[in-house]
Amino acid sequence: MQPILQVPTNIITGFLGTGKTTAINQLLAQKPEGEVWAVLVNEFGQIGIDEAQLPTGDDLHIRELAGGCLCCALGPALSINLAMLLRRARPDRLLIEPTGLGHPTGIVDTLLSETFREAIDLQAMLCLVDPRVLEQPEILADPVFQDQIQLADVLVLNKCDLASEEQIKLIEQRSAEFYPAKQAVVRAENGRIPLSLLDYRYSGERSALFPDAHGAESKHDHDHDHDHDHDHDHQSAAEPALPQQADQPLRKVGRSGGMESCGWLFSSEAIFDPTRLYQLLSSWPELMRLKGVFRIGDIWISINRVQQESSSLPIAYRRDSRLEAISQQPQDWDALEQALLGCLRADQPAAAD
């Protein structure tokens, strides 16, 4: 078998809720015909959601590192999973999506290491930014957020349809002050960015301001199940077994870097009332981020919440219902689970024998 050489590789980074997965979907839609692409996704929560939001196909390979334990995912687990993905997919391009709470330095170090020096051709690191972040001082002050922007070669000002012109122009003005200068600063709506952005080069001229901002803390502050090596290529071989009862979901809680996550995996037969479900998830207090996929009859929907902003869309995923929530504050997850169960329709199918 021929060695894997110089696979064009891009890191797509950005803080929680900036639209990274949506942007990757838009890029995948522009994939040249006949090319095979691979996507490596690292999620903070224990129950992976992004896989459900990515397309399927013989020319697309997905590998997921869920669990949010960056001290693991950016160490041996990243190298092992990256090597397996490259061997299996032999891709024409690789996209890497870190968790929004993740510092990109560890990924860059791995990609430029002796292990992957011949296999990987590191190209532009793209960072998605929501211009409305100017009104969120707690995020502006976050060292991980600052370094995601600092290290990026290309800044994508996403969600410009939701931001004011004043906010967008102010971000553009501040972006022009970076040195070395960004190779491109572009506006985008709904993650729609040109494929040509991937062909900008990784400069390697920028150093992190806070290289230990997340990793140093998470090494001493993590407590979760380590079921975060999910290799699926849209197969579920490594997924936990689905619950058999609609009202008895699997729940996993994780803590890392001062954040807490809780995820639920429901039986494929669980059917939710969409009105009650959306009202619950859009109003539950003190959540930084929430992503979920739910069966509401013969169709499934995705629910996405960033801070207090929520949206819902139909989705092609059909395997199960699942939810992941992230909070800076301790939550009563038992209460949220009971509220979720209260959103189940009364006419649930009987459990399989």
CSV table of C-alpha atoms in Angstrom, one decimal, residues 57-352:
chain,number,residue,atom,x,y,z
A,57,GLY,CA,-21.6,9.2,1.9
A,58,ASP,CA,-19.0,6.7,0.7
A,59,ASP,CA,-16.7,9.7,0.0
A,60,LEU,CA,-16.9,11.0,3.6
A,61,HIS,CA,-15.3,9.5,6.7
A,62,ILE,CA,-16.2,10.9,10.2
A,63,ARG,CA,-14.3,10.1,13.3
A,64,GLU,CA,-15.4,11.5,16.7
A,65,LEU,CA,-13.6,12.2,19.9
A,66,ALA,CA,-16.3,12.9,22.4
A,67,GLY,CA,-15.9,13.4,26.1
A,68,GLY,CA,-14.3,16.9,26.2
A,69,CYS,CA,-11.3,15.6,28.1
A,70,LEU,CA,-8.8,17.6,26.2
A,71,CYS,CA,-5.9,16.4,28.3
A,72,CYS,CA,-6.8,13.0,26.7
A,73,ALA,CA,-8.1,14.0,23.3
A,74,LEU,CA,-5.1,16.2,22.5
A,75,GLY,CA,-2.6,13.6,23.7
A,76,PRO,CA,-2.3,9.9,22.7
A,77,ALA,CA,-6.0,9.6,21.8
A,78,LEU,CA,-5.7,12.3,19.1
A,79,SER,CA,-2.6,10.7,17.5
A,80,ILE,CA,-4.1,7.2,17.6
A,81,ASN,CA,-7.5,8.3,16.1
A,82,LEU,CA,-5.9,10.6,13.5
A,83,ALA,CA,-3.6,7.8,12.3
A,84,MET,CA,-6.6,5.3,12.1
A,85,LEU,CA,-8.7,7.8,10.2
A,86,LEU,CA,-5.9,8.5,7.7
A,87,ARG,CA,-5.3,4.8,7.1
A,88,ARG,CA,-9.0,4.0,6.7
A,89,ALA,CA,-10.1,7.0,4.6
A,90,ARG,CA,-6.9,7.9,2.7
A,91,PRO,CA,-8.5,11.2,2.2
A,92,ASP,CA,-7.9,14.0,-0.3
A,93,ARG,CA,-8.6,16.5,2.5
A,94,LEU,CA,-8.9,16.4,6.3
A,95,LEU,CA,-10.9,18.8,8.4
A,96,ILE,CA,-10.5,18.9,12.1
A,97,GLU,CA,-13.1,20.5,14.4
A,98,PRO,CA,-12.0,21.0,18.0
A,99,THR,CA,-14.5,21.6,20.7
A,100,GLY,CA,-15.4,25.2,21.2
A,101,LEU,CA,-13.7,25.1,24.6
A,102,GLY,CA,-10.5,23.7,23.2
A,103,HIS,CA,-7.2,25.4,22.8
A,104,PRO,CA,-5.8,24.7,19.3
A,105,THR,CA,-2.1,24.5,20.2
A,106,GLY,CA,-2.1,20.8,21.1
A,107,ILE,CA,-3.7,19.9,17.8
A,108,VAL,CA,-1.1,22.0,15.8
A,109,ASP,CA,1.7,20.4,17.8
A,110,THR,CA,0.4,16.9,16.9
A,111,LEU,CA,0.0,17.7,13.2
A,112,LEU,CA,3.5,19.1,13.0
A,113,SER,CA,5.1,16.4,15.0
A,114,GLU,CA,7.5,13.8,13.5
A,115,THR,CA,4.7,11.3,13.5
A,116,PHE,CA,2.6,13.2,11.0
A,117,ARG,CA,5.1,15.4,9.2
A,118,GLU,CA,5.0,13.4,6.0
A,119,ALA,CA,1.3,12.5,6.1
A,120,ILE,CA,-0.1,16.0,6.9
A,121,ASP,CA,0.1,19.2,4.9
A,122,LEU,CA,-1.2,21.7,7.4
A,123,GLN,CA,-3.1,24.5,5.7
A,124,ALA,CA,-5.0,27.5,7.0
A,125,MET,CA,-6.5,27.5,10.5
A,126,LEU,CA,-10.0,29.0,10.2
A,127,CYS,CA,-11.6,30.6,13.3
A,128,LEU,CA,-15.3,31.4,13.3
A,129,VAL,CA,-16.4,34.5,15.3
A,130,ASP,CA,-19.9,35.7,16.1
A,131,PRO,CA,-19.6,39.6,15.9
A,132,ARG,CA,-22.1,39.8,18.8
A,133,VAL,CA,-19.4,38.5,21.1
A,134,LEU,CA,-18.6,42.2,21.6
A,135,GLU,CA,-21.5,42.3,24.0
A,136,GLN,CA,-20.2,39.3,26.0
A,137,PRO,CA,-17.3,40.4,28.2
A,138,GLU,CA,-17.0,37.1,29.9
A,139,ILE,CA,-16.2,35.4,26.5
A,140,LEU,CA,-13.9,38.3,25.3
A,141,ALA,CA,-11.8,37.8,28.5
A,142,ASP,CA,-11.6,34.0,28.0
A,143,PRO,CA,-8.0,33.1,27.2
A,144,VAL,CA,-9.0,30.1,25.0
A,145,PHE,CA,-11.2,32.4,22.9
A,146,GLN,CA,-8.4,35.0,22.6
A,147,ASP,CA,-6.0,32.3,21.4
A,148,GLN,CA,-8.4,30.8,19.0
A,149,ILE,CA,-8.5,34.2,17.3
A,150,GLN,CA,-4.8,34.9,17.8
A,151,LEU,CA,-3.6,31.7,16.1
A,152,ALA,CA,-6.0,31.7,13.2
A,153,ASP,CA,-4.8,32.4,9.7
A,154,VAL,CA,-8.4,33.2,8.5
A,155,LEU,CA,-11.2,34.8,10.5
A,156,VAL,CA,-14.7,34.1,9.5
A,157,LEU,CA,-17.2,36.6,10.9
A,158,ASN,CA,-20.2,34.3,11.0
A,159,LYS,CA,-23.9,35.0,11.8
A,160,CYS,CA,-23.5,38.4,10.2
A,161,ASP,CA,-27.3,38.3,9.4
A,162,LEU,CA,-27.9,38.4,13.2
A,163,ALA,CA,-25.3,41.1,14.1
A,164,SER,CA,-25.5,44.8,13.6
A,165,GLU,CA,-23.4,46.5,11.0
A,166,GLU,CA,-21.7,48.4,13.8
A,167,GLN,CA,-20.7,45.2,15.5
A,168,ILE,CA,-19.3,43.7,12.3
A,169,LYS,CA,-17.3,46.8,11.4
A,170,LEU,CA,-15.8,47.0,14.9
A,171,ILE,CA,-14.7,43.3,14.7
A,172,GLU,CA,-13.2,44.0,11.2
A,173,GLN,CA,-11.3,47.1,12.6
A,174,ARG,CA,-9.9,45.0,15.4
A,175,SER,CA,-9.0,42.2,13.1
A,176,ALA,CA,-6.9,44.6,11.0
A,177,GLU,CA,-4.7,45.3,14.0
A,178,PHE,CA,-3.4,41.8,14.3
A,179,TYR,CA,0.3,41.2,13.6
A,180,PRO,CA,1.2,39.2,11.6
A,181,ALA,CA,-1.9,40.2,9.6
A,182,LYS,CA,-4.7,37.7,9.0
A,183,GLN,CA,-4.6,36.2,5.5
A,184,ALA,CA,-8.3,36.9,5.1
A,185,VAL,CA,-11.2,38.3,7.2
A,186,VAL,CA,-14.5,37.4,5.6
A,187,ARG,CA,-18.2,37.9,6.4
A,188,ALA,CA,-20.5,34.9,6.4
A,189,GLU,CA,-24.1,33.9,7.1
A,190,ASN,CA,-25.2,30.4,8.2
A,191,GLY,CA,-21.6,29.2,7.8
A,192,ARG,CA,-21.6,29.8,4.0
A,193,ILE,CA,-17.9,30.3,3.2
A,194,PRO,CA,-16.0,29.8,-0.1
A,195,LEU,CA,-14.1,26.6,-0.5
A,196,SER,CA,-11.1,28.6,-1.5
A,197,LEU,CA,-10.4,29.7,2.1
A,198,LEU,CA,-9.1,26.2,2.8
A,199,ASP,CA,-6.3,26.7,0.4
A,200,TYR,CA,-4.7,29.5,2.3
A,201,ARG,CA,-1.4,28.3,4.0
A,202,TYR,CA,-0.8,27.8,7.7
A,203,SER,CA,1.7,30.6,8.5
A,204,GLY,CA,3.3,29.2,11.7
A,205,GLU,CA,4.2,32.8,12.6
A,206,ARG,CA,1.8,33.2,15.5
A,207,SER,CA,2.4,32.1,19.1
A,208,ALA,CA,-0.3,31.4,21.7
A,209,LEU,CA,-0.8,34.1,24.3
A,210,PHE,CA,-2.1,31.5,26.8
A,211,PRO,CA,-0.9,28.0,25.7
A,212,ASP,CA,-1.8,26.4,29.0
A,213,ALA,CA,-5.1,28.2,29.4
A,214,HIS,CA,-7.3,25.1,29.2
A,215,GLY,CA,-4.9,22.1,29.4
A,216,ALA,CA,-3.3,23.0,32.7
A,217,GLU,CA,-6.6,23.3,34.5
A,218,SER,CA,-8.3,20.3,32.9
A,219,LYS,CA,-5.4,18.0,33.9
A,220,HIS,CA,-6.5,18.4,37.5
A,221,ASP,CA,-10.2,19.0,37.1
A,222,HIS,CA,-11.9,16.3,35.1
A,223,ASP,CA,-14.4,13.6,36.1
A,224,HIS,CA,-16.3,11.7,33.5
A,225,ASP,CA,-16.7,8.4,31.8
A,226,HIS,CA,-14.0,7.8,29.2
A,227,ASP,CA,-16.2,6.4,26.5
A,228,HIS,CA,-15.0,9.0,24.1
A,229,ASP,CA,-13.3,7.1,21.3
A,230,HIS,CA,-16.2,6.8,18.8
A,231,ASP,CA,-15.2,5.5,15.4
A,232,HIS,CA,-18.2,5.3,13.2
A,233,ASP,CA,-17.9,6.6,9.6
A,234,HIS,CA,-21.6,7.0,10.4
A,235,GLN,CA,-21.7,3.5,11.9
A,236,SER,CA,-22.5,2.9,15.6
A,237,ALA,CA,-20.1,0.0,16.4
A,238,ALA,CA,-18.5,1.9,19.3
A,239,GLU,CA,-21.6,3.7,20.5
A,240,PRO,CA,-23.1,2.7,23.9
A,241,ALA,CA,-26.0,0.3,23.6
A,242,LEU,CA,-29.2,2.2,23.0
A,243,PRO,CA,-31.7,2.1,25.9
A,244,GLN,CA,-34.6,-0.2,25.3
A,245,GLN,CA,-37.2,1.8,27.3
A,246,ALA,CA,-38.3,5.2,26.0
A,247,ASP,CA,-38.5,6.6,29.6
A,248,GLN,CA,-35.1,5.2,30.7
A,249,PRO,CA,-32.4,7.1,28.9
A,250,LEU,CA,-28.6,6.7,29.3
A,251,ARG,CA,-27.1,9.7,31.0
A,252,LYS,CA,-23.4,10.8,31.1
A,253,VAL,CA,-22.0,13.7,33.1
A,254,GLY,CA,-18.6,15.2,32.5
A,255,ARG,CA,-16.6,18.0,34.2
A,256,SER,CA,-13.5,19.6,32.8
A,257,GLY,CA,-11.8,23.0,32.9
A,258,GLY,CA,-14.5,24.5,35.2
A,259,MET,CA,-17.3,23.4,32.8
A,260,GLU,CA,-19.9,20.8,33.4
A,261,SER,CA,-21.7,18.8,30.7
A,262,CYS,CA,-24.5,16.3,30.7
A,263,GLY,CA,-25.7,14.2,27.8
A,264,TRP,CA,-28.7,11.9,27.3
A,265,LEU,CA,-29.2,9.0,24.8
A,266,PHE,CA,-32.8,7.9,24.3
A,267,SER,CA,-34.2,4.8,22.7
A,268,SER,CA,-34.8,5.1,19.0
A,269,GLU,CA,-38.5,4.5,19.8
A,270,ALA,CA,-38.8,7.5,22.1
A,271,ILE,CA,-41.1,10.2,20.6
A,272,PHE,CA,-41.2,13.7,21.9
A,273,ASP,CA,-43.9,16.4,21.8
A,274,PRO,CA,-42.1,19.2,19.8
A,275,THR,CA,-43.9,22.1,21.5
A,276,ARG,CA,-43.2,21.0,25.0
A,277,LEU,CA,-39.7,20.0,24.1
A,278,TYR,CA,-38.7,23.3,22.4
A,279,GLN,CA,-40.3,25.3,25.2
A,280,LEU,CA,-38.3,23.4,27.8
A,281,LEU,CA,-34.9,23.5,26.1
A,282,SER,CA,-35.2,27.1,25.0
A,283,SER,CA,-36.0,28.3,28.6
A,284,TRP,CA,-33.9,26.1,30.9
A,285,PRO,CA,-31.7,28.6,32.8
A,286,GLU,CA,-27.9,29.0,32.9
A,287,LEU,CA,-26.9,26.9,30.0
A,288,MET,CA,-24.0,28.1,27.8
A,289,ARG,CA,-24.7,25.6,25.0
A,290,LEU,CA,-27.3,23.0,24.1
A,291,LYS,CA,-27.4,20.7,21.1
A,292,GLY,CA,-29.9,17.9,20.5
A,293,VAL,CA,-31.5,15.6,18.0
A,294,PHE,CA,-35.1,14.3,18.7
A,295,ARG,CA,-37.7,12.1,17.1
A,296,ILE,CA,-41.0,13.9,17.1
A,297,GLY,CA,-43.0,11.4,15.1
A,298,ASP,CA,-42.0,10.2,11.7
A,299,ILE,CA,-39.4,13.0,11.5
A,300,TRP,CA,-36.5,14.1,13.5
A,301,ILE,CA,-35.5,17.7,14.4
A,302,SER,CA,-32.3,19.3,15.7
A,303,ILE,CA,-32.5,21.9,18.5
A,304,ASN,CA,-29.6,24.3,18.9
A,305,ARG,CA,-29.2,26.8,21.7
A,306,VAL,CA,-26.3,29.3,22.3
A,307,GLN,CA,-26.8,31.2,25.5
A,308,GLN,CA,-30.4,32.4,25.3
A,309,GLU,CA,-30.8,32.0,21.5
A,310,SER,CA,-32.5,28.8,20.3
A,311,SER,CA,-33.4,27.4,16.9
A,312,SER,CA,-34.9,24.2,15.5
A,313,LEU,CA,-34.6,22.5,12.1
A,314,PRO,CA,-35.5,19.2,10.5
A,315,ILE,CA,-32.6,16.7,10.2
A,316,ALA,CA,-32.0,13.6,8.2
A,317,TYR,CA,-30.6,11.7,11.2
A,318,ARG,CA,-32.8,8.7,12.3
A,319,ARG,CA,-30.8,6.5,14.7
A,320,ASP,CA,-31.9,7.8,18.1
A,321,SER,CA,-32.7,10.9,20.2
A,322,ARG,CA,-29.8,12.6,22.1
A,323,LEU,CA,-29.1,15.8,23.9
A,324,GLU,CA,-25.9,17.5,25.2
A,325,ALA,CA,-25.9,20.5,27.6
A,326,ILE,CA,-23.0,22.5,28.8
A,327,SER,CA,-23.0,24.9,31.8
A,328,GLN,CA,-20.5,27.0,33.8
A,329,GLN,CA,-22.8,26.5,36.8
A,330,PRO,CA,-23.6,23.2,38.6
A,331,GLN,CA,-27.0,22.1,37.4
A,332,ASP,CA,-29.8,19.9,38.7
A,333,TRP,CA,-29.5,17.3,36.0
A,334,ASP,CA,-32.1,15.1,37.7
A,335,ALA,CA,-34.6,17.8,37.3
A,336,LEU,CA,-33.8,18.4,33.7
A,337,GLU,CA,-34.1,14.7,33.0
A,338,GLN,CA,-37.5,14.5,34.6
A,339,ALA,CA,-38.6,17.5,32.6
A,340,LEU,CA,-37.3,15.8,29.4
A,341,LEU,CA,-39.3,12.7,30.3
A,342,GLY,CA,-42.3,15.0,30.7
A,343,CYS,CA,-41.9,15.9,27.0
A,344,LEU,CA,-42.4,12.3,25.8
A,345,ARG,CA,-45.7,11.7,24.0
A,346,ALA,CA,-48.1,9.5,25.9
A,347,ASP,CA,-48.5,7.2,22.9
A,348,GLN,CA,-45.0,5.6,23.0
A,349,PRO,CA,-44.5,2.4,21.0
A,350,ALA,CA,-44.0,-0.7,23.1
A,351,ALA,CA,-40.4,-1.7,23.9
A,352,ALA,CA,-38.8,-4.4,21.9
